[in-house]
mmCIF file of N, CA and C in Angstrom:
data_model
loop_
_atom_site.group_PDB
_atom_site.id
_atom_site.type_symbol
_atom_site.label_atom_id
_atom_site.label_comp_id
_atom_site.label_asym_id
_atom_site.label_seq_id
_atom_site.Cartn_x
_atom_site.Cartn_y
_atom_site.Cartn_z
ATOM 1 N N PHE A 21 4.626 -2.245 65.381
ATOM 2 C CA PHE A 21 3.865 -2.179 64.135
ATOM 3 C C PHE A 21 4.417 -1.061 63.256
ATOM 4 N N GLU A 22 4.505 0.144 63.799
ATOM 5 C CA GLU A 22 4.993 1.296 63.034
ATOM 6 C C GLU A 22 6.486 1.164 62.728
ATOM 7 N N GLU A 23 7.263 0.602 63.668
ATOM 8 C CA GLU A 23 8.706 0.461 63.467
ATOM 9 C C GLU A 23 9.033 -0.463 62.303
ATOM 10 N N ASN A 24 8.123 -1.368 61.978
ATOM 11 C CA ASN A 24 8.349 -2.337 60.906
ATOM 12 C C ASN A 24 7.607 -1.961 59.632
ATOM 13 N N LYS A 25 7.424 -0.663 59.408
ATOM 14 C CA LYS A 25 6.830 -0.122 58.181
ATOM 15 C C LYS A 25 5.443 -0.691 57.908
ATOM 16 N N VAL A 26 4.655 -0.889 58.950
ATOM 17 C CA VAL A 26 3.263 -1.349 58.861
ATOM 18 C C VAL A 26 3.180 -2.707 58.163
ATOM 19 N N ARG A 27 4.192 -3.549 58.324
ATOM 20 C CA ARG A 27 4.230 -4.844 57.664
ATOM 21 C C ARG A 27 3.775 -5.986 58.569
ATOM 22 N N TYR A 28 3.506 -5.697 59.838
ATOM 23 C CA TYR A 28 3.104 -6.758 60.759
ATOM 24 C C TYR A 28 1.602 -6.992 60.673
ATOM 25 N N GLY A 29 1.218 -8.199 60.325
ATOM 26 C CA GLY A 29 -0.179 -8.597 60.326
ATOM 27 C C GLY A 29 -0.515 -9.310 61.622
ATOM 28 N N LYS A 30 -1.714 -9.888 61.678
ATOM 29 C CA LYS A 30 -2.163 -10.518 62.926
ATOM 30 C C LYS A 30 -1.289 -11.704 63.320
ATOM 31 N N ARG A 31 -0.782 -12.456 62.346
ATOM 32 C CA ARG A 31 0.049 -13.624 62.679
ATOM 33 C C ARG A 31 1.375 -13.201 63.312
ATOM 34 N N ARG A 32 2.017 -12.192 62.722
ATOM 35 C CA ARG A 32 3.312 -11.757 63.247
ATOM 36 C C ARG A 32 3.147 -11.055 64.590
ATOM 37 N N ILE A 33 2.073 -10.291 64.737
ATOM 38 C CA ILE A 33 1.827 -9.631 66.029
ATOM 39 C C ILE A 33 1.573 -10.677 67.104
ATOM 40 N N LYS A 34 0.772 -11.706 66.787
ATOM 41 C CA LYS A 34 0.502 -12.780 67.754
ATOM 42 C C LYS A 34 1.798 -13.491 68.125
ATOM 43 N N ALA A 35 2.632 -13.802 67.138
ATOM 44 C CA ALA A 35 3.897 -14.484 67.409
ATOM 45 C C ALA A 35 4.801 -13.623 68.287
ATOM 46 N N GLU A 36 4.857 -12.329 68.005
ATOM 47 C CA GLU A 36 5.694 -11.428 68.804
ATOM 48 C C GLU A 36 5.183 -11.330 70.242
ATOM 49 N N LEU A 37 3.866 -11.245 70.417
ATOM 50 C CA LEU A 37 3.307 -11.200 71.770
ATOM 51 C C LEU A 37 3.549 -12.510 72.512
ATOM 52 N N ASN A 38 3.432 -13.636 71.816
ATOM 53 C CA ASN A 38 3.714 -14.935 72.445
ATOM 54 C C ASN A 38 5.181 -15.034 72.846
ATOM 55 N N ASN A 39 6.080 -14.469 72.025
ATOM 56 C CA ASN A 39 7.511 -14.460 72.378
ATOM 57 C C ASN A 39 7.765 -13.626 73.631
ATOM 58 N N ARG A 40 6.918 -12.643 73.869
ATOM 59 C CA ARG A 40 7.062 -11.781 75.049
ATOM 60 C C ARG A 40 6.200 -12.278 76.215
ATOM 61 N N ASP A 41 5.783 -13.531 76.152
ATOM 62 C CA ASP A 41 5.018 -14.209 77.209
ATOM 63 C C ASP A 41 3.617 -13.655 77.423
ATOM 64 N N TYR A 42 3.018 -13.086 76.388
ATOM 65 C CA TYR A 42 1.599 -12.719 76.419
ATOM 66 C C TYR A 42 0.861 -13.780 75.625
ATOM 67 N N LYS A 43 0.027 -14.562 76.287
ATOM 68 C CA LYS A 43 -0.734 -15.598 75.598
ATOM 69 C C LYS A 43 -2.023 -14.978 75.080
ATOM 70 N N ILE A 44 -2.144 -14.902 73.775
ATOM 71 C CA ILE A 44 -3.273 -14.215 73.154
ATOM 72 C C ILE A 44 -3.600 -14.933 71.846
ATOM 73 N N GLY A 45 -4.864 -14.976 71.483
ATOM 74 C CA GLY A 45 -5.295 -15.679 70.276
ATOM 75 C C GLY A 45 -5.416 -14.750 69.074
ATOM 76 N N PHE A 46 -5.579 -15.367 67.899
ATOM 77 C CA PHE A 46 -5.709 -14.610 66.651
ATOM 78 C C PHE A 46 -6.912 -13.668 66.673
ATOM 79 N N LYS A 47 -8.034 -14.170 67.190
ATOM 80 C CA LYS A 47 -9.254 -13.352 67.176
ATOM 81 C C LYS A 47 -9.102 -12.106 68.040
ATOM 82 N N LYS A 48 -8.449 -12.253 69.173
ATOM 83 C CA LYS A 48 -8.212 -11.104 70.058
ATOM 84 C C LYS A 48 -7.291 -10.096 69.367
ATOM 85 N N VAL A 49 -6.238 -10.601 68.718
ATOM 86 C CA VAL A 49 -5.323 -9.715 67.990
ATOM 87 C C VAL A 49 -6.082 -8.993 66.886
ATOM 88 N N ARG A 50 -6.922 -9.719 66.169
ATOM 89 C CA ARG A 50 -7.697 -9.115 65.082
ATOM 90 C C ARG A 50 -8.634 -8.025 65.614
ATOM 91 N N ARG A 51 -9.296 -8.307 66.738
ATOM 92 C CA ARG A 51 -10.196 -7.307 67.336
ATOM 93 C C ARG A 51 -9.427 -6.062 67.773
ATOM 94 N N LEU A 52 -8.258 -6.269 68.393
ATOM 95 C CA LEU A 52 -7.457 -5.122 68.836
ATOM 96 C C LEU A 52 -6.944 -4.309 67.648
ATOM 97 N N MET A 53 -6.535 -5.009 66.591
ATOM 98 C CA MET A 53 -6.071 -4.291 65.399
ATOM 99 C C MET A 53 -7.211 -3.467 64.801
ATOM 100 N N LYS A 54 -8.406 -4.027 64.791
ATOM 101 C CA LYS A 54 -9.563 -3.295 64.263
ATOM 102 C C LYS A 54 -9.894 -2.102 65.154
ATOM 103 N N LYS A 55 -9.829 -2.309 66.474
ATOM 104 C CA LYS A 55 -10.148 -1.243 67.428
ATOM 105 C C LYS A 55 -9.200 -0.053 67.271
ATOM 106 N N PHE A 56 -7.907 -0.339 67.081
ATOM 107 C CA PHE A 56 -6.911 0.727 66.957
ATOM 108 C C PHE A 56 -6.619 1.090 65.496
ATOM 109 N N ASN A 57 -7.443 0.575 64.590
ATOM 110 C CA ASN A 57 -7.335 0.872 63.154
ATOM 111 C C ASN A 57 -5.934 0.578 62.610
ATOM 112 N N LEU A 58 -5.394 -0.581 62.958
ATOM 113 C CA LEU A 58 -4.089 -1.015 62.460
ATOM 114 C C LEU A 58 -4.314 -1.958 61.287
ATOM 115 N N LYS A 59 -3.834 -1.569 60.125
ATOM 116 C CA LYS A 59 -3.992 -2.394 58.930
ATOM 117 C C LYS A 59 -2.619 -2.626 58.316
ATOM 118 N N ALA A 60 -2.269 -3.879 58.161
ATOM 119 C CA ALA A 60 -0.973 -4.214 57.588
ATOM 120 C C ALA A 60 -1.003 -4.033 56.078
ATOM 121 N N ILE A 61 0.134 -3.612 55.534
ATOM 122 C CA ILE A 61 0.274 -3.506 54.084
ATOM 123 C C ILE A 61 0.722 -4.870 53.578
ATOM 124 N N CYS A 62 -0.047 -5.444 52.665
ATOM 125 C CA CYS A 62 0.286 -6.748 52.107
ATOM 126 C C CYS A 62 1.066 -6.542 50.815
ATOM 127 N N SER A 63 2.221 -7.171 50.719
ATOM 128 C CA SER A 63 2.973 -7.083 49.475
ATOM 129 C C SER A 63 2.397 -8.081 48.483
ATOM 130 N N ARG A 64 2.368 -7.684 47.217
ATOM 131 C CA ARG A 64 1.802 -8.543 46.190
ATOM 132 C C ARG A 64 2.805 -9.611 45.786
ATOM 133 N N ARG A 65 2.280 -10.755 45.399
ATOM 134 C CA ARG A 65 3.157 -11.817 44.921
ATOM 135 C C ARG A 65 3.790 -11.405 43.610
ATOM 136 N N LYS A 66 5.035 -11.794 43.431
ATOM 137 C CA LYS A 66 5.720 -11.492 42.185
ATOM 138 C C LYS A 66 5.122 -12.353 41.079
ATOM 139 N N TYR A 67 4.875 -11.738 39.934
ATOM 140 C CA TYR A 67 4.273 -12.443 38.809
ATOM 141 C C TYR A 67 5.260 -13.450 38.232
ATOM 142 N N LYS A 68 4.796 -14.658 38.022
ATOM 143 C CA LYS A 68 5.604 -15.700 37.386
ATOM 144 C C LYS A 68 4.846 -16.190 36.168
ATOM 145 N N SER A 69 5.420 -16.016 35.011
ATOM 146 C CA SER A 69 4.708 -16.386 33.794
ATOM 147 C C SER A 69 4.858 -17.874 33.475
ATOM 148 N N TYR A 70 5.878 -18.521 34.007
ATOM 149 C CA TYR A 70 6.117 -19.925 33.681
ATOM 150 C C TYR A 70 5.076 -20.802 34.351
ATOM 151 N N LYS A 71 4.353 -21.592 33.583
ATOM 152 C CA LYS A 71 3.298 -22.439 34.137
ATOM 153 C C LYS A 71 3.485 -23.916 33.780
ATOM 154 N N GLY A 72 4.605 -24.296 33.237
ATOM 155 C CA GLY A 72 4.804 -25.694 32.882
ATOM 156 C C GLY A 72 5.823 -25.814 31.763
ATOM 157 N N THR A 73 5.653 -26.827 30.945
ATOM 158 C CA THR A 73 6.605 -27.054 29.868
ATOM 159 C C THR A 73 6.479 -25.977 28.800
ATOM 160 N N VAL A 74 7.609 -25.604 28.242
ATOM 161 C CA VAL A 74 7.660 -24.577 27.210
ATOM 162 C C VAL A 74 7.429 -25.235 25.862
ATOM 163 N N GLY A 75 6.590 -24.616 25.044
ATOM 164 C CA GLY A 75 6.307 -25.155 23.711
ATOM 165 C C GLY A 75 7.460 -24.911 22.752
ATOM 166 N N LYS A 76 7.201 -25.159 21.476
ATOM 167 C CA LYS A 76 8.224 -25.003 20.446
ATOM 168 C C LYS A 76 8.583 -23.525 20.300
ATOM 169 N N ILE A 77 9.867 -23.234 20.242
ATOM 170 C CA ILE A 77 10.355 -21.874 20.062
ATOM 171 C C ILE A 77 10.767 -21.712 18.608
ATOM 172 N N ALA A 78 10.251 -20.661 17.976
ATOM 173 C CA ALA A 78 10.557 -20.421 16.562
ATOM 174 C C ALA A 78 12.019 -20.014 16.397
ATOM 175 N N ASP A 79 12.570 -20.311 15.229
ATOM 176 C CA ASP A 79 13.948 -19.930 14.925
ATOM 177 C C ASP A 79 14.069 -18.408 14.871
ATOM 178 N N ASN A 80 15.226 -17.897 15.265
ATOM 179 C CA ASN A 80 15.480 -16.461 15.278
ATOM 180 C C ASN A 80 16.059 -16.047 13.925
ATOM 181 N N ILE A 81 15.200 -15.933 12.923
ATOM 182 C CA ILE A 81 15.699 -15.622 11.576
ATOM 183 C C ILE A 81 15.963 -14.124 11.385
ATOM 184 N N LEU A 82 15.405 -13.269 12.239
ATOM 185 C CA LEU A 82 15.664 -11.827 12.125
ATOM 186 C C LEU A 82 16.964 -11.415 12.805
ATOM 187 N N ASN A 83 17.452 -12.213 13.740
ATOM 188 C CA ASN A 83 18.677 -11.890 14.484
ATOM 189 C C ASN A 83 18.641 -10.478 15.059
ATOM 190 N N ARG A 84 17.484 -10.058 15.560
ATOM 191 C CA ARG A 84 17.248 -8.742 16.157
ATOM 192 C C ARG A 84 17.495 -7.591 15.182
ATOM 193 N N ASN A 85 17.474 -7.859 13.883
ATOM 194 C CA ASN A 85 17.569 -6.810 12.871
ATOM 195 C C ASN A 85 16.149 -6.511 12.407
ATOM 196 N N PHE A 86 15.505 -5.522 13.025
ATOM 197 C CA PHE A 86 14.102 -5.235 12.773
ATOM 198 C C PHE A 86 13.891 -4.169 11.700
ATOM 199 N N VAL A 87 14.952 -3.711 11.050
ATOM 200 C CA VAL A 87 14.836 -2.676 10.020
ATOM 201 C C VAL A 87 14.448 -3.334 8.702
ATOM 202 N N ALA A 88 13.368 -2.838 8.094
ATOM 203 C CA ALA A 88 12.916 -3.346 6.793
ATOM 204 C C ALA A 88 13.079 -2.231 5.758
ATOM 205 N N THR A 89 13.497 -2.586 4.553
ATOM 206 C CA THR A 89 13.716 -1.588 3.499
ATOM 207 C C THR A 89 12.500 -1.394 2.609
ATOM 208 N N GLN A 90 11.518 -2.283 2.715
ATOM 209 C CA GLN A 90 10.290 -2.153 1.927
ATOM 210 C C GLN A 90 9.116 -2.744 2.710
ATOM 211 N N PRO A 91 7.883 -2.337 2.369
ATOM 212 C CA PRO A 91 6.719 -2.867 3.092
ATOM 213 C C PRO A 91 6.571 -4.380 2.927
ATOM 214 N N ASN A 92 5.979 -5.011 3.928
ATOM 215 C CA ASN A 92 5.689 -6.454 3.937
ATOM 216 C C ASN A 92 6.935 -7.327 3.858
ATOM 217 N N GLN A 93 8.079 -6.774 4.192
ATOM 218 C CA GLN A 93 9.317 -7.558 4.187
ATOM 219 C C GLN A 93 9.489 -8.296 5.523
ATOM 220 N N LYS A 94 9.189 -7.606 6.630
ATOM 221 C CA LYS A 94 9.329 -8.205 7.960
ATOM 222 C C LYS A 94 8.098 -7.858 8.790
ATOM 223 N N TRP A 95 7.456 -8.894 9.311
ATOM 224 C CA TRP A 95 6.327 -8.727 10.217
ATOM 225 C C TRP A 95 6.715 -9.307 11.568
ATOM 226 N N THR A 96 6.231 -8.690 12.621
ATOM 227 C CA THR A 96 6.466 -9.213 13.969
ATOM 228 C C THR A 96 5.147 -9.225 14.736
ATOM 229 N N THR A 97 5.128 -9.984 15.806
ATOM 230 C CA THR A 97 3.943 -10.046 16.661
ATOM 231 C C THR A 97 4.366 -10.247 18.107
ATOM 232 N N ASP A 98 3.467 -9.967 18.990
ATOM 233 C CA ASP A 98 3.690 -10.184 20.411
ATOM 234 C C ASP A 98 2.319 -10.302 21.076
ATOM 235 N N VAL A 99 2.298 -10.753 22.301
ATOM 236 C CA VAL A 99 1.052 -10.850 23.059
ATOM 237 C C VAL A 99 1.201 -9.979 24.302
ATOM 238 N N THR A 100 0.227 -9.110 24.524
ATOM 239 C CA THR A 100 0.205 -8.243 25.702
ATOM 240 C C THR A 100 -1.019 -8.588 26.535
ATOM 241 N N GLU A 101 -0.802 -8.739 27.840
ATOM 242 C CA GLU A 101 -1.903 -9.070 28.746
ATOM 243 C C GLU A 101 -2.364 -7.815 29.471
ATOM 244 N N PHE A 102 -3.669 -7.585 29.473
ATOM 245 C CA PHE A 102 -4.286 -6.492 30.214
ATOM 246 C C PHE A 102 -5.175 -7.103 31.286
ATOM 247 N N SER A 103 -5.255 -6.435 32.424
ATOM 248 C CA SER A 103 -6.232 -6.880 33.414
ATOM 249 C C SER A 103 -6.964 -5.663 33.948
ATOM 250 N N GLY A 104 -8.211 -5.871 34.257
ATOM 251 C CA GLY A 104 -9.051 -4.793 34.759
ATOM 252 C C GLY A 104 -10.262 -5.374 35.436
ATOM 253 N N PRO A 105 -11.284 -4.569 35.650
ATOM 254 C CA PRO A 105 -12.484 -5.073 36.325
ATOM 255 C C PRO A 105 -13.207 -6.144 35.518
ATOM 256 N N PHE A 106 -12.932 -6.209 34.229
ATOM 257 C CA PHE A 106 -13.557 -7.195 33.344
ATOM 258 C C PHE A 106 -12.824 -8.528 33.363
ATOM 259 N N GLY A 107 -11.654 -8.584 33.985
ATOM 260 C CA GLY A 107 -10.827 -9.787 33.995
ATOM 261 C C GLY A 107 -9.582 -9.565 33.160
ATOM 262 N N LYS A 108 -9.038 -10.632 32.610
ATOM 263 C CA LYS A 108 -7.831 -10.538 31.792
ATOM 264 C C LYS A 108 -8.193 -10.571 30.318
ATOM 265 N N ALA A 109 -7.447 -9.811 29.529
ATOM 266 C CA ALA A 109 -7.612 -9.805 28.079
ATOM 267 C C ALA A 109 -6.224 -9.829 27.454
ATOM 268 N N TYR A 110 -6.131 -10.405 26.271
ATOM 269 C CA TYR A 110 -4.857 -10.551 25.583
ATOM 270 C C TYR A 110 -4.957 -9.906 24.205
ATOM 271 N N LEU A 111 -3.991 -9.033 23.888
ATOM 272 C CA LEU A 111 -3.939 -8.357 22.602
ATOM 273 C C LEU A 111 -2.731 -8.871 21.837
ATOM 274 N N SER A 112 -2.952 -9.266 20.577
ATOM 275 C CA SER A 112 -1.863 -9.759 19.737
ATOM 276 C C SER A 112 -1.892 -9.033 18.391
ATOM 277 N N PRO A 113 -1.090 -7.967 18.233
ATOM 278 C CA PRO A 113 -1.034 -7.274 16.947
ATOM 279 C C PRO A 113 0.061 -7.852 16.052
ATOM 280 N N ILE A 114 -0.118 -7.724 14.747
ATOM 281 C CA ILE A 114 0.924 -8.057 13.774
ATOM 282 C C ILE A 114 1.389 -6.735 13.184
ATOM 283 N N LEU A 115 2.689 -6.440 13.322
ATOM 284 C CA LEU A 115 3.247 -5.160 12.893
ATOM 285 C C LEU A 115 4.148 -5.331 11.681
ATOM 286 N N ASP A 116 4.062 -4.383 10.744
ATOM 287 C CA ASP A 116 4.993 -4.309 9.618
ATOM 288 C C ASP A 116 6.188 -3.485 10.090
ATOM 289 N N MET A 117 7.378 -4.038 10.051
ATOM 290 C CA MET A 117 8.563 -3.360 10.559
ATOM 291 C C MET A 117 9.035 -2.222 9.662
ATOM 292 N N PHE A 118 8.498 -2.106 8.451
ATOM 293 C CA PHE A 118 8.891 -1.013 7.557
ATOM 294 C C PHE A 118 8.423 0.329 8.114
ATOM 295 N N ASN A 119 7.153 0.415 8.521
ATOM 296 C CA ASN A 119 6.619 1.683 9.006
ATOM 297 C C ASN A 119 5.883 1.560 10.348
ATOM 298 N N GLY A 120 5.908 0.398 10.983
ATOM 299 C CA GLY A 120 5.256 0.204 12.272
ATOM 300 C C GLY A 120 3.747 0.083 12.184
ATOM 301 N N GLU A 121 3.217 -0.090 10.981
ATOM 302 C CA GLU A 121 1.774 -0.191 10.774
ATOM 303 C C GLU A 121 1.246 -1.512 11.334
ATOM 304 N N VAL A 122 0.068 -1.440 11.942
ATOM 305 C CA VAL A 122 -0.588 -2.650 12.431
ATOM 306 C C VAL A 122 -1.303 -3.291 11.249
ATOM 307 N N ILE A 123 -0.855 -4.484 10.859
ATOM 308 C CA ILE A 123 -1.441 -5.205 9.730
ATOM 309 C C ILE A 123 -2.749 -5.874 10.167
ATOM 310 N N ALA A 124 -2.710 -6.507 11.330
ATOM 311 C CA ALA A 124 -3.884 -7.189 11.879
ATOM 312 C C ALA A 124 -3.707 -7.281 13.388
ATOM 313 N N TRP A 125 -4.810 -7.550 14.094
ATOM 314 C CA TRP A 125 -4.733 -7.732 15.534
ATOM 315 C C TRP A 125 -5.877 -8.619 15.996
ATOM 316 N N ASP A 126 -5.679 -9.210 17.169
ATOM 317 C CA ASP A 126 -6.717 -10.053 17.752
ATOM 318 C C ASP A 126 -6.768 -9.762 19.247
ATOM 319 N N LEU A 127 -7.972 -9.691 19.778
ATOM 320 C CA LEU A 127 -8.193 -9.473 21.201
ATOM 321 C C LEU A 127 -8.967 -10.669 21.727
ATOM 322 N N SER A 128 -8.458 -11.276 22.806
ATOM 323 C CA SER A 128 -9.064 -12.501 23.307
ATOM 324 C C SER A 128 -9.059 -12.497 24.829
ATOM 325 N N THR A 129 -9.924 -13.320 25.412
ATOM 326 C CA THR A 129 -9.940 -13.484 26.862
ATOM 327 C C THR A 129 -9.282 -14.790 27.296
ATOM 328 N N SER A 130 -8.771 -15.541 26.349
ATOM 329 C CA SER A 130 -8.079 -16.790 26.710
ATOM 330 C C SER A 130 -6.881 -17.015 25.819
#
């Protein structure tokens, strides 16, 4: 358990014990882990934003040139996802590229 950076959970411990000819069930392994205070560290799933077909992509008319010489010449927007005890929230500000001022914004839960 310790040699494998605390990554062995009840399934892997049971499989390893079975490989060493100890016949033991999941519940027994779970009880022993609880008795000896062994808790596996679970790695989180990698976030994947792709959920299906991609919608229409706007033309790249700025060509990554975000410098504006006067106000209201170039506006940009993006969506940022926040998560917390309240669930997920999405913030979408509209920025003026001349001075970075927030022209408008919207906060939504969907």
